[in-house]
Tab-separated table of C-alpha atoms and ligand atoms in Angstrom:
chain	number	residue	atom	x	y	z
A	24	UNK	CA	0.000	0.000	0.000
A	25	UNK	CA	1.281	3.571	-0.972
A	26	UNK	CA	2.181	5.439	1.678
A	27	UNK	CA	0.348	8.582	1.932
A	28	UNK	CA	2.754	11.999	0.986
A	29	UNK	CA	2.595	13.644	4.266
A	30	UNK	CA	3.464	10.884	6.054
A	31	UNK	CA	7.059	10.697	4.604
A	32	UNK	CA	9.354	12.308	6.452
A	33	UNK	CA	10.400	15.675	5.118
A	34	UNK	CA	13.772	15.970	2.711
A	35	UNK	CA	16.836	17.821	4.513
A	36	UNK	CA	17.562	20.820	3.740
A	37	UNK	CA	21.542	21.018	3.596
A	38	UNK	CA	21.807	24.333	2.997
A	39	UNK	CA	20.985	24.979	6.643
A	40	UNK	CA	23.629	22.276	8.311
A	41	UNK	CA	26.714	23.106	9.966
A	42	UNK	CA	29.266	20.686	9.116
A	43	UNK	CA	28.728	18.775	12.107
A	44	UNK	CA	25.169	18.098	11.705
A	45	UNK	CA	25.688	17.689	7.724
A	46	UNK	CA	28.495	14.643	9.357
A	47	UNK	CA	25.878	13.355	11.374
A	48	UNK	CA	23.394	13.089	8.800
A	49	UNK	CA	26.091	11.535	6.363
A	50	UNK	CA	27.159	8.761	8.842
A	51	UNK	CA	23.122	8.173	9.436
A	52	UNK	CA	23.013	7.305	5.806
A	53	UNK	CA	25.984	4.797	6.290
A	54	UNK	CA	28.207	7.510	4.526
A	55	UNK	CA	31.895	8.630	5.427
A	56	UNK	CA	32.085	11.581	7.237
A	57	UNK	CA	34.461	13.177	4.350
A	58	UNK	CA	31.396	12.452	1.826
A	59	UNK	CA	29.672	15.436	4.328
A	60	UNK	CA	32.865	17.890	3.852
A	61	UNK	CA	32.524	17.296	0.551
A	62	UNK	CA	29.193	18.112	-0.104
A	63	UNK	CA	29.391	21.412	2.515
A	64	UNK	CA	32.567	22.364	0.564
A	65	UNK	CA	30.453	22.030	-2.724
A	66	UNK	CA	27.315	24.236	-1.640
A	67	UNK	CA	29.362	26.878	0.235
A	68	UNK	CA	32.661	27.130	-1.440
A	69	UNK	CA	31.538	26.987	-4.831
A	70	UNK	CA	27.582	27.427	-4.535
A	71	UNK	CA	26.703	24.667	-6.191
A	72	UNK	CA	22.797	23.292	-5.652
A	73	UNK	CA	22.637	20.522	-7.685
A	74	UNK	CA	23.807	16.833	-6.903
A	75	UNK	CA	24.716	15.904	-10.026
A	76	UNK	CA	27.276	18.719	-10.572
A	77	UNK	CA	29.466	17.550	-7.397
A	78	UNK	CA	31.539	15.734	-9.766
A	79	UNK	CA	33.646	14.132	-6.956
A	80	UNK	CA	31.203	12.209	-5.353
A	81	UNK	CA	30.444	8.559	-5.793
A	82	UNK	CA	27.606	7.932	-8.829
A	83	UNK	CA	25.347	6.210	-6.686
A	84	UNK	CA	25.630	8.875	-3.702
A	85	UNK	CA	24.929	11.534	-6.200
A	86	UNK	CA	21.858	9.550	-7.433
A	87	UNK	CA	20.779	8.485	-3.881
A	88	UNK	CA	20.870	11.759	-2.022
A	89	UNK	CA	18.049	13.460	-4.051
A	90	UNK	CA	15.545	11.298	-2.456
A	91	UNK	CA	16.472	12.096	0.737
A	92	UNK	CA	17.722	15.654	1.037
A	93	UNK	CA	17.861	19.160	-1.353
A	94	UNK	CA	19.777	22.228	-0.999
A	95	UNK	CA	17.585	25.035	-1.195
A	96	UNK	CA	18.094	28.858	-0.627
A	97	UNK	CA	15.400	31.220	-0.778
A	98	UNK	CA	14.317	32.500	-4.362
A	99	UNK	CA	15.965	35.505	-5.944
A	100	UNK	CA	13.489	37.889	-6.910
A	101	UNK	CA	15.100	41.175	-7.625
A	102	UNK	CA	18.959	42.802	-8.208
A	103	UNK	CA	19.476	45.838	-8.107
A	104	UNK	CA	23.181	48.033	-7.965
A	105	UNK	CA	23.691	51.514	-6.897
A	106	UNK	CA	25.996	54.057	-8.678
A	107	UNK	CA	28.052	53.690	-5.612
A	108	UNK	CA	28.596	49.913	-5.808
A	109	UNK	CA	26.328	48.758	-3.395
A	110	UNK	CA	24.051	46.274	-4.277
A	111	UNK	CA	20.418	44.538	-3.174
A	112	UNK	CA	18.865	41.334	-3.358
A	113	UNK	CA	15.126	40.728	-2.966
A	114	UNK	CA	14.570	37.198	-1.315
A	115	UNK	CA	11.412	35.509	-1.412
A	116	UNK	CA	10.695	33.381	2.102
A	117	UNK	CA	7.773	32.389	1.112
A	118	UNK	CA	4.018	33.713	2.042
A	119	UNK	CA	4.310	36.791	0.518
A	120	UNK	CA	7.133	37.553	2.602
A	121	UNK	CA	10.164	39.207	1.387
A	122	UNK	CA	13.849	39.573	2.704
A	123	UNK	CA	16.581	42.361	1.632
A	124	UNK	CA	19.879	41.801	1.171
A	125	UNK	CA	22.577	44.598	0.816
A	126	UNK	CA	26.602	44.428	-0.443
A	127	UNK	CA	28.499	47.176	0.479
A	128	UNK	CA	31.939	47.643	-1.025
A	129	UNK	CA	34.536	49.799	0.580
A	130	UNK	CA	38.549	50.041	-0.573
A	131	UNK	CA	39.079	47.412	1.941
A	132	UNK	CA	36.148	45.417	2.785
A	133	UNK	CA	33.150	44.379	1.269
A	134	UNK	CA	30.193	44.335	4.096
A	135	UNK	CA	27.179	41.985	3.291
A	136	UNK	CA	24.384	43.351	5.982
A	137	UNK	CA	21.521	40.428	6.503
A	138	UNK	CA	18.495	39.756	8.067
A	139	UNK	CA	17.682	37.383	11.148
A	140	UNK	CA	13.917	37.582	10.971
A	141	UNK	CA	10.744	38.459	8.771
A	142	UNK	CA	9.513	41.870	10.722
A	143	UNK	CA	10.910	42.300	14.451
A	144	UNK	CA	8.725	42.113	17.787
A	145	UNK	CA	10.558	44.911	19.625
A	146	UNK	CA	8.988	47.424	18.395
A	147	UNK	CA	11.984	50.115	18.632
A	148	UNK	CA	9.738	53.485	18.019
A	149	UNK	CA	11.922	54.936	15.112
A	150	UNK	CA	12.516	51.649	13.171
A	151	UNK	CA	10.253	50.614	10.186
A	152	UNK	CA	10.916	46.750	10.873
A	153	UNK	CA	9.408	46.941	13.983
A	154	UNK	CA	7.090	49.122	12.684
A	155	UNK	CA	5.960	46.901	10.345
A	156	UNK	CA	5.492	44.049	13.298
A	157	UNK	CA	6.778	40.466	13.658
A	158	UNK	CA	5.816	37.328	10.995
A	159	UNK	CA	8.347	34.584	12.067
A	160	UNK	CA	12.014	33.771	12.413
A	161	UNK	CA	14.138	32.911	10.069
A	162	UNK	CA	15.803	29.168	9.616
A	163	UNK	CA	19.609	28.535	9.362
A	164	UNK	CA	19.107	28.024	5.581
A	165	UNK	CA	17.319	31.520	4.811
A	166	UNK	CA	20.023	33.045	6.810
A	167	UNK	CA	23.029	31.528	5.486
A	168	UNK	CA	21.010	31.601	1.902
A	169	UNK	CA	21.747	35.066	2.160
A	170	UNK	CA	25.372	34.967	1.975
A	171	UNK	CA	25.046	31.855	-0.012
A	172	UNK	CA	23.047	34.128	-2.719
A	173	UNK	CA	25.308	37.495	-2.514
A	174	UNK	CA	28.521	34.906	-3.088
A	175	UNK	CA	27.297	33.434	-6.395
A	176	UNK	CA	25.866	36.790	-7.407
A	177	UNK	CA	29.617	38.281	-7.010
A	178	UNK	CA	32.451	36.456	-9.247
A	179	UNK	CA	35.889	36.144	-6.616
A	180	UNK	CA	38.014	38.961	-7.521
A	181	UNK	CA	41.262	37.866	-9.567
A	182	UNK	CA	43.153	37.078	-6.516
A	183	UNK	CA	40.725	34.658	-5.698
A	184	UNK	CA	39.510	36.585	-2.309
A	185	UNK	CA	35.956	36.305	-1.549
A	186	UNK	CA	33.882	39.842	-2.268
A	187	UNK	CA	32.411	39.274	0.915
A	188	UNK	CA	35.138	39.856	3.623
A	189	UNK	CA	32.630	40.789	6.670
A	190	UNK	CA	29.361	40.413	7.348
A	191	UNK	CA	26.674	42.484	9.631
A	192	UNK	CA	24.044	41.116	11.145
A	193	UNK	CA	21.940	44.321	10.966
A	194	UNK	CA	18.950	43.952	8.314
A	195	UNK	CA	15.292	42.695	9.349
A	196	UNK	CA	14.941	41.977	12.816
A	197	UNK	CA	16.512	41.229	16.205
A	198	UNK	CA	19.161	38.433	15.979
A	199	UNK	CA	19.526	37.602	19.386
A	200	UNK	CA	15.678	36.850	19.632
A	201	UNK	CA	16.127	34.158	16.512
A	202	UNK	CA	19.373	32.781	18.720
A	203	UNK	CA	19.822	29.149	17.373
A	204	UNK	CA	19.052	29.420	13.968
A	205	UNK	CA	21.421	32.540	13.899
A	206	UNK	CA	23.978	30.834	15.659
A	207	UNK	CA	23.944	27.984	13.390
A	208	UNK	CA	24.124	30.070	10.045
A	209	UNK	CA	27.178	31.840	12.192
A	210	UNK	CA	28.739	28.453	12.407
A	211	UNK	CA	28.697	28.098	8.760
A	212	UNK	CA	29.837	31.342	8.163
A	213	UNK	CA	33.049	30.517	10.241
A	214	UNK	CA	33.540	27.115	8.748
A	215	UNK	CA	36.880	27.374	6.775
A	216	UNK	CA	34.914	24.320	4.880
A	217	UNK	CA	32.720	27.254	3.880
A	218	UNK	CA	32.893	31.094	4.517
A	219	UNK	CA	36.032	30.938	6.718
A	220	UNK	CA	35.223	34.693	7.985
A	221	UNK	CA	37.236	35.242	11.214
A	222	UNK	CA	34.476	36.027	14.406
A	223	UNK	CA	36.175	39.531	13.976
A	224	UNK	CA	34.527	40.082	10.352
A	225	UNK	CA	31.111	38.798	11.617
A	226	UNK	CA	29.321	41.225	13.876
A	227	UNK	CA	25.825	40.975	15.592
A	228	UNK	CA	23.882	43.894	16.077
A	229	UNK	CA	20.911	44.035	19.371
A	230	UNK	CA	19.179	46.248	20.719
A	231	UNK	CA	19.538	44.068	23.762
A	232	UNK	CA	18.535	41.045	24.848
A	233	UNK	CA	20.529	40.575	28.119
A	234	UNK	CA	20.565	36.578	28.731
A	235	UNK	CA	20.817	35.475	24.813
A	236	UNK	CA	23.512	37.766	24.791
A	237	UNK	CA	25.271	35.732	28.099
A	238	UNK	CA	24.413	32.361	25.753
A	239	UNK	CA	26.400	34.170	22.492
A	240	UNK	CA	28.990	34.781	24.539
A	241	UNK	CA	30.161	31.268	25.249
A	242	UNK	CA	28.338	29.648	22.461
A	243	UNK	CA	29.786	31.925	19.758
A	244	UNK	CA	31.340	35.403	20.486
A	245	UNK	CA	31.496	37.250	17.301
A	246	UNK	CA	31.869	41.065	16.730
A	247	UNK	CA	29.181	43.029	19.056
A	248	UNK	CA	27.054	46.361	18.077
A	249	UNK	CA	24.652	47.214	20.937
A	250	UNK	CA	21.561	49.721	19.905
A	251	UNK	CA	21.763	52.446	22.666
A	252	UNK	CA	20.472	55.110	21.044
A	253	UNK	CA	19.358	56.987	24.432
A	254	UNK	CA	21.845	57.981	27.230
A	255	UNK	CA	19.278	57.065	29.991
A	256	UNK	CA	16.859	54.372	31.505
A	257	UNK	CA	14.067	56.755	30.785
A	258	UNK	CA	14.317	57.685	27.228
A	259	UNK	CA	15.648	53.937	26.059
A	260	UNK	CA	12.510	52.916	27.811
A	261	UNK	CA	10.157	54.687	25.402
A	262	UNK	CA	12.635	54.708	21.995
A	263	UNK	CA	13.594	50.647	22.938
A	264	UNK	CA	11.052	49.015	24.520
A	265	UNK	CA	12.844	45.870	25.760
A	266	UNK	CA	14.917	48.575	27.572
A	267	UNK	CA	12.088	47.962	29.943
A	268	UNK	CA	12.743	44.555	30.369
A	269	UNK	CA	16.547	44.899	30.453
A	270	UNK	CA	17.557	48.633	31.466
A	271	UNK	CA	21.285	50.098	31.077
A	272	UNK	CA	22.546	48.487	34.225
A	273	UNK	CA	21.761	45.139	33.559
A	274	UNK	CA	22.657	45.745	29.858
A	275	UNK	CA	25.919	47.329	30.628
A	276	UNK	CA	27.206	44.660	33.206
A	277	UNK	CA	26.624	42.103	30.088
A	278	UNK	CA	28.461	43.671	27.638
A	279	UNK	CA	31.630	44.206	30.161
A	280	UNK	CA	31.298	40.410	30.826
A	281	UNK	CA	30.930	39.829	26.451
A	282	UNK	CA	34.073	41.575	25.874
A	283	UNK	CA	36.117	39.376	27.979
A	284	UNK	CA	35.508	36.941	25.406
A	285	UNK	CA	35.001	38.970	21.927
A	286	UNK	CA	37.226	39.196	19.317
A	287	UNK	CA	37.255	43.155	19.509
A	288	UNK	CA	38.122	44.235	23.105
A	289	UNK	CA	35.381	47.026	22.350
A	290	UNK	CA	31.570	47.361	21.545
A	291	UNK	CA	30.123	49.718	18.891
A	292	UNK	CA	27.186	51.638	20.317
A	293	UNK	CA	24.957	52.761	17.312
A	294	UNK	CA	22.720	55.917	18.246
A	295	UNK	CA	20.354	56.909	15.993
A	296	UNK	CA	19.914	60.654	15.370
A	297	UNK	CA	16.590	61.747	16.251
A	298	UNK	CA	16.027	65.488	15.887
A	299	UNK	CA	14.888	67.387	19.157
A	300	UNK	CA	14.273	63.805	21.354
A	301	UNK	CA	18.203	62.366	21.731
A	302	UNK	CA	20.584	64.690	20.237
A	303	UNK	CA	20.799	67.925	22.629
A	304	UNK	CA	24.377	69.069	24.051
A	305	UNK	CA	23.096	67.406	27.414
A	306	UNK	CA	22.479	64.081	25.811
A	307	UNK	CA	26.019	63.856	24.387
A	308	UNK	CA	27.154	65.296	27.804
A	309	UNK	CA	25.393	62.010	29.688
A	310	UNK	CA	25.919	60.040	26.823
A	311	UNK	CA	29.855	60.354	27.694
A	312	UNK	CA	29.224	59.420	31.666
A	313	UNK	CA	26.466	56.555	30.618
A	314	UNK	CA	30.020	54.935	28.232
A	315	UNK	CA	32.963	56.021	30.296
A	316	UNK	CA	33.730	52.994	32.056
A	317	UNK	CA	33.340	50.594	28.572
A	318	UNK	CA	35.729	49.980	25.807
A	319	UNK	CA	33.444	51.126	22.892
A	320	UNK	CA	33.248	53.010	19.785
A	321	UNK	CA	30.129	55.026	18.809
A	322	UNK	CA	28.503	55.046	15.717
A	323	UNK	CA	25.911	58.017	15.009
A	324	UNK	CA	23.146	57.007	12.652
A	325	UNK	CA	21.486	59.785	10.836
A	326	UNK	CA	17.625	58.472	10.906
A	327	UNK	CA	16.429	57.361	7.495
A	328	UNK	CA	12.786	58.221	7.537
A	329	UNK	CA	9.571	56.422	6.592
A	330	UNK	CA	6.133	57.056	6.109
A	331	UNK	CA	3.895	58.343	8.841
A	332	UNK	CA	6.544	58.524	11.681
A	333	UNK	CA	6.728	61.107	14.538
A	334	UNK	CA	10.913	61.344	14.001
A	335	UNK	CA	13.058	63.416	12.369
A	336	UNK	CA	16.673	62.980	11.077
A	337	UNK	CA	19.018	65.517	13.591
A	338	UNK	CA	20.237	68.674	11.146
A	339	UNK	CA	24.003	67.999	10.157
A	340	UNK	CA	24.823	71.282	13.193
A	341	UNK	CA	23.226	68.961	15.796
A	342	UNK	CA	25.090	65.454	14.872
A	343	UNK	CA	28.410	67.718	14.340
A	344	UNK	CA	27.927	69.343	17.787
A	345	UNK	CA	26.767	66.113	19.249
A	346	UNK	CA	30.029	64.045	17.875
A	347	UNK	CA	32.426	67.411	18.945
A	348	UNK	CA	31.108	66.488	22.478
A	349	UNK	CA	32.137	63.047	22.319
A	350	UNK	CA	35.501	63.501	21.058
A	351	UNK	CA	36.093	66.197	23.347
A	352	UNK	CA	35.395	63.448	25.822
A	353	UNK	CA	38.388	61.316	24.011
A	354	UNK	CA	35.751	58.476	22.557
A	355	UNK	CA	35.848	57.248	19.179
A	356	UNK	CA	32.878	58.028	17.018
A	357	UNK	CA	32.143	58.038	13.003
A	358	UNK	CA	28.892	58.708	11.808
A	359	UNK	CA	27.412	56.812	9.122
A	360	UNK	CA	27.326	57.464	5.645
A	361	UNK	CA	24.608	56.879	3.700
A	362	UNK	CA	25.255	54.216	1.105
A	363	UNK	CA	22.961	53.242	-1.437
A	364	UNK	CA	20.220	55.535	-1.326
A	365	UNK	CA	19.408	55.172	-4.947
A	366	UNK	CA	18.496	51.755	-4.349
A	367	UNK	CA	16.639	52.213	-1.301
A	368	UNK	CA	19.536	50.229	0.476
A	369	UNK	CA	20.197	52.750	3.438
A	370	UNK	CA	19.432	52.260	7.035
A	371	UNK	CA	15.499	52.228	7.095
A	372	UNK	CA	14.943	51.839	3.782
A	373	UNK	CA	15.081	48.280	2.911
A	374	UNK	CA	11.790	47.551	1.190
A	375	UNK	CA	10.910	44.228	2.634
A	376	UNK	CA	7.553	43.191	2.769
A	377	UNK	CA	6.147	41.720	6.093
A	378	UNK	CA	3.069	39.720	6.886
A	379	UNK	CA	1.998	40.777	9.920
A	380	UNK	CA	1.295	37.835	12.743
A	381	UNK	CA	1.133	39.921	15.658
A	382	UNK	CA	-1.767	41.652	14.540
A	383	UNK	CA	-0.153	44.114	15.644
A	384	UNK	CA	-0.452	46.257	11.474
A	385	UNK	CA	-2.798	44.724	9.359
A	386	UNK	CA	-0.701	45.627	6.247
A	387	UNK	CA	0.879	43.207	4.407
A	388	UNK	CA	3.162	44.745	2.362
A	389	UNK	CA	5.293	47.736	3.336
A	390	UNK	CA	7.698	50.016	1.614
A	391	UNK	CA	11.027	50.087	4.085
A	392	UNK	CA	12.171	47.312	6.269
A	393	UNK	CA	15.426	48.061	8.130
A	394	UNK	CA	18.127	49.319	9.115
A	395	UNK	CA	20.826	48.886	7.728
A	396	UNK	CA	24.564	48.845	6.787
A	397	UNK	CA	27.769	48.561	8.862
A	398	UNK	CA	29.603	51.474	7.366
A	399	UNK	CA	31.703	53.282	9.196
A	400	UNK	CA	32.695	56.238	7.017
A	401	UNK	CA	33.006	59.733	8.225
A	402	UNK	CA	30.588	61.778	6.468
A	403	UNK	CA	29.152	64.963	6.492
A	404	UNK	CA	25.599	63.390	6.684
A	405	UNK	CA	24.306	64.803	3.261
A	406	UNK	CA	22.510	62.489	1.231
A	407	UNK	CA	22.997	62.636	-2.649
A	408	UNK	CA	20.411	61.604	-5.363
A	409	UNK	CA	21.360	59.173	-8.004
A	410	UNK	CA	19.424	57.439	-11.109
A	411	UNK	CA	18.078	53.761	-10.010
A	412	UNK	CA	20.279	51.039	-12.348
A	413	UNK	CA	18.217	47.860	-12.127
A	414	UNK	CA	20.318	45.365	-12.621
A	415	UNK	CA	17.906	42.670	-13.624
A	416	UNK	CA	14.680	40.989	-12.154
A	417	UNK	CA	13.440	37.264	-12.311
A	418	UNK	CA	10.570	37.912	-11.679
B	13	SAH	N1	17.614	44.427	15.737
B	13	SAH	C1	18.990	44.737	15.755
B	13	SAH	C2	19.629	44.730	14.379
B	13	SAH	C3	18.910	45.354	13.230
B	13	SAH	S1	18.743	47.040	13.294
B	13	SAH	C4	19.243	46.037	16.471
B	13	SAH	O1	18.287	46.727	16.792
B	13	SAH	O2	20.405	46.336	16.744
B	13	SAH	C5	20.302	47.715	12.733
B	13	SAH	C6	20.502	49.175	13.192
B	13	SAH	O3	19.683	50.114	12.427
B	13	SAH	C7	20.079	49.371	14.634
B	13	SAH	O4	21.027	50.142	15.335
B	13	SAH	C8	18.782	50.111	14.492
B	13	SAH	O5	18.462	50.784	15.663
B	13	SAH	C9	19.045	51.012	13.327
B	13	SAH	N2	17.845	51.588	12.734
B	13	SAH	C10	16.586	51.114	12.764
B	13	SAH	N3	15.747	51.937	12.092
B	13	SAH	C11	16.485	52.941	11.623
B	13	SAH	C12	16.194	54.107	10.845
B	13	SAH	N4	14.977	54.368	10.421
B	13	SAH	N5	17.220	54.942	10.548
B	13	SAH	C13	18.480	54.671	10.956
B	13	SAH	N6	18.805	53.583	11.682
B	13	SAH	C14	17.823	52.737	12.021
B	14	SF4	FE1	13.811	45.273	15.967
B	14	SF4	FE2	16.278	46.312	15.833
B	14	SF4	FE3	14.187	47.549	14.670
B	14	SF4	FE4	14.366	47.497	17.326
B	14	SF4	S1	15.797	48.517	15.901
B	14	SF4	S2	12.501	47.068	16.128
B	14	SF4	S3	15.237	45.478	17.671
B	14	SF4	S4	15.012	45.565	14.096
């Protein structure tokens, strides 16, 4: 008797296995555990997604494993490149949910900035993705897909260096609230079978989330970027609402304890701009006192507006006064350029689209996502204007 479809057990999705579980999964099919290094070197090394094209592999593992597993990333649906290089991807994750992906290219680096989740539950006041509420997390695969997908897109340069030298997790959503499936696409990422990024060239970006960050720091300490964006209890409270849950105290005394085992000995704080609510000369002033006793960095982050939202950006006088403050104080700060603006690819301007499950919009499709783009630049904050190139669109 046929057994019905949904009672077969699912096919594996490789894309989404660290090397270890990829092993494990190898050795359950009576296979060597090279046969799995194989197969992870073929998918992430050379992005290959078809069996038959891993040429090294035994004939009748290359016919066998279609039955039981398939290597599938989420679906391109647009390109698009900016006149300054930078580049987008639109992902399709199925359900009339969308993903952004954005390539930034600097003389030195090339910064791939990804998403963790479809929408974001924290609600941050200023922030479009959270805005735009919460659908679901991410897997491994979708995560990794993303690098997967902006790796293939981009040839290796002539010296055979990957494009992709660091990668920021700092697109749709809150990382640290998606821990295991973003810890498991960081694994990858590491893998010298695959990515081989050092844990310096990955960073994490949260607004927060005191214990998961406690678990990241012995499960996988990578780069940190902490969301401040307010120099008190009082005004985090209202601009980042699990600042409630997790005030500056608590937050503080887990970063101090992160950096005893990250790969930089200091944290970026990103602050966000916001004209007339967190950028006065008395901000900056406690801003300086609130960081004084943590190696850090600061990175200011003119707002990127979107529809319908109380904020605005801080004029280019207030984030120059603001940063004067902080230097005075000896701190390190840049302030962010705005990359990709053509393309919609700056911080809050990702166009993902969101299906809303906490009920909490009852759009489904919303111009602006995120956040953005680990770029560092000093930059006079003005934003230029540039012709769109679409690059090409499959669908
Ligand atoms: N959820 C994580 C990572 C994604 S957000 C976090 O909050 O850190 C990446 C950065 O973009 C965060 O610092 C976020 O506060 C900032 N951001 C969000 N909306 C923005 C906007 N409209 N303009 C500028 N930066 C924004
Ligand atoms: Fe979520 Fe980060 Fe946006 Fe806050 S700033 S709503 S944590 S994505």
């Amino acid at each position: 008797m046929a057994i019905p479809q949904s009672a077969l057990p699912e096919k594996s999705n490789l894309l989404g296995m660290t090397l270890p579980e990829m092993t494990a999964f190898f050795s359950a099919m009576g296979e060597k555990p090279f046969r799995a290094k194989q197969v992870f070197r073929w998918i992430h090394h050379f992005g290959v997604d078809q069996f038959d094209e891993m040429t090294d592999l035994a004939k009748s593992l290359r016919e066998k494993l279609p039955s039981v597993a398939i290597i599938a990333a989420p679906r391109l649906m647009t390109e698009q490149a900016s006149v300054d290089g930078t580049r987008k991807w639109l992902l399709d994750v199925g359900t009339g949910n969308g993903i952004e992906v954005v390539f930034i290219p600097e003389a030195d680096r090339g910064t791939l900035c990804i998403s963790s989740q479809v929408g974001c539950a924290l609600d941050c006041t200023f922030c479009a993705t959270g805005k735009q509420g919460f659908n679901r997390n991410l897997t491994t695969a979708e995560i990794i897909g993303q690098l997967w997908w902006a790796n293939k897109a981009m040839t290796r340069d002539p010296s055979g260096e990957r494009i992709v030298s660091n990668v920021v997790m700092m697109g749709m959503g809150e990382p640290l609230a998606n821990f295991d499936s973003v810890v498991g696409a960081m694994d990858i990422m590491l893998d010298d079978n695959a990515y081989g990024l050092s844990r310096r060239r990955v960073t994490l970006s949260t607004s927060g989330i005191v214990p998961n960050l406690q678990r990241l720091k012995t499960r996988c300490p990578v780069a940190l970027a902490v969301s401040l964006h307010a120099p008190n209890d009082a005004l985090r409270d209202v601009l980042v609402p699990i600042n409630k849950k997790y005030p500056l105290a608590e937050l503080f005394a887990a970063i101090k304890d992160y950096l005893t085992a990250a790969p930089r000995d200091f944290v970026t704080f990103e602050y966000v701009m916001l004209s007339g609510v967190n950028d006065s000369v008395a901000d900056a002033h406690e801003l300086v006192q609130l960081v004084s006793d943590v190696s850090c960095k600061l990175n200011l982050i003119p707002w990127n507006p979107f529809p319908n939202s109380p904020y605005a950006r801080s004029s280019n006088n207030a984030i120059h006064r603001f940063r004067a403050i902080l230097q005075e104080a000896g701190l390190i700060v840049t302030v962010r350029k705005t990359r990709g603006d053509d393309i919609d690819a700056a911080c809050g301007q990702l166009a993902g689209q969101v299906v809303d499950k906490s009920q909490r919009n009852r759009t489904s499709t919303i111009k602006s996502a995120t956040n953005n783009v680990a770029d560092q630049v000093e930059t006079n904050g003005a934003k230029k204007s540039h012709p769109t190139i679409p690059i090409h669109a499959t669908v």
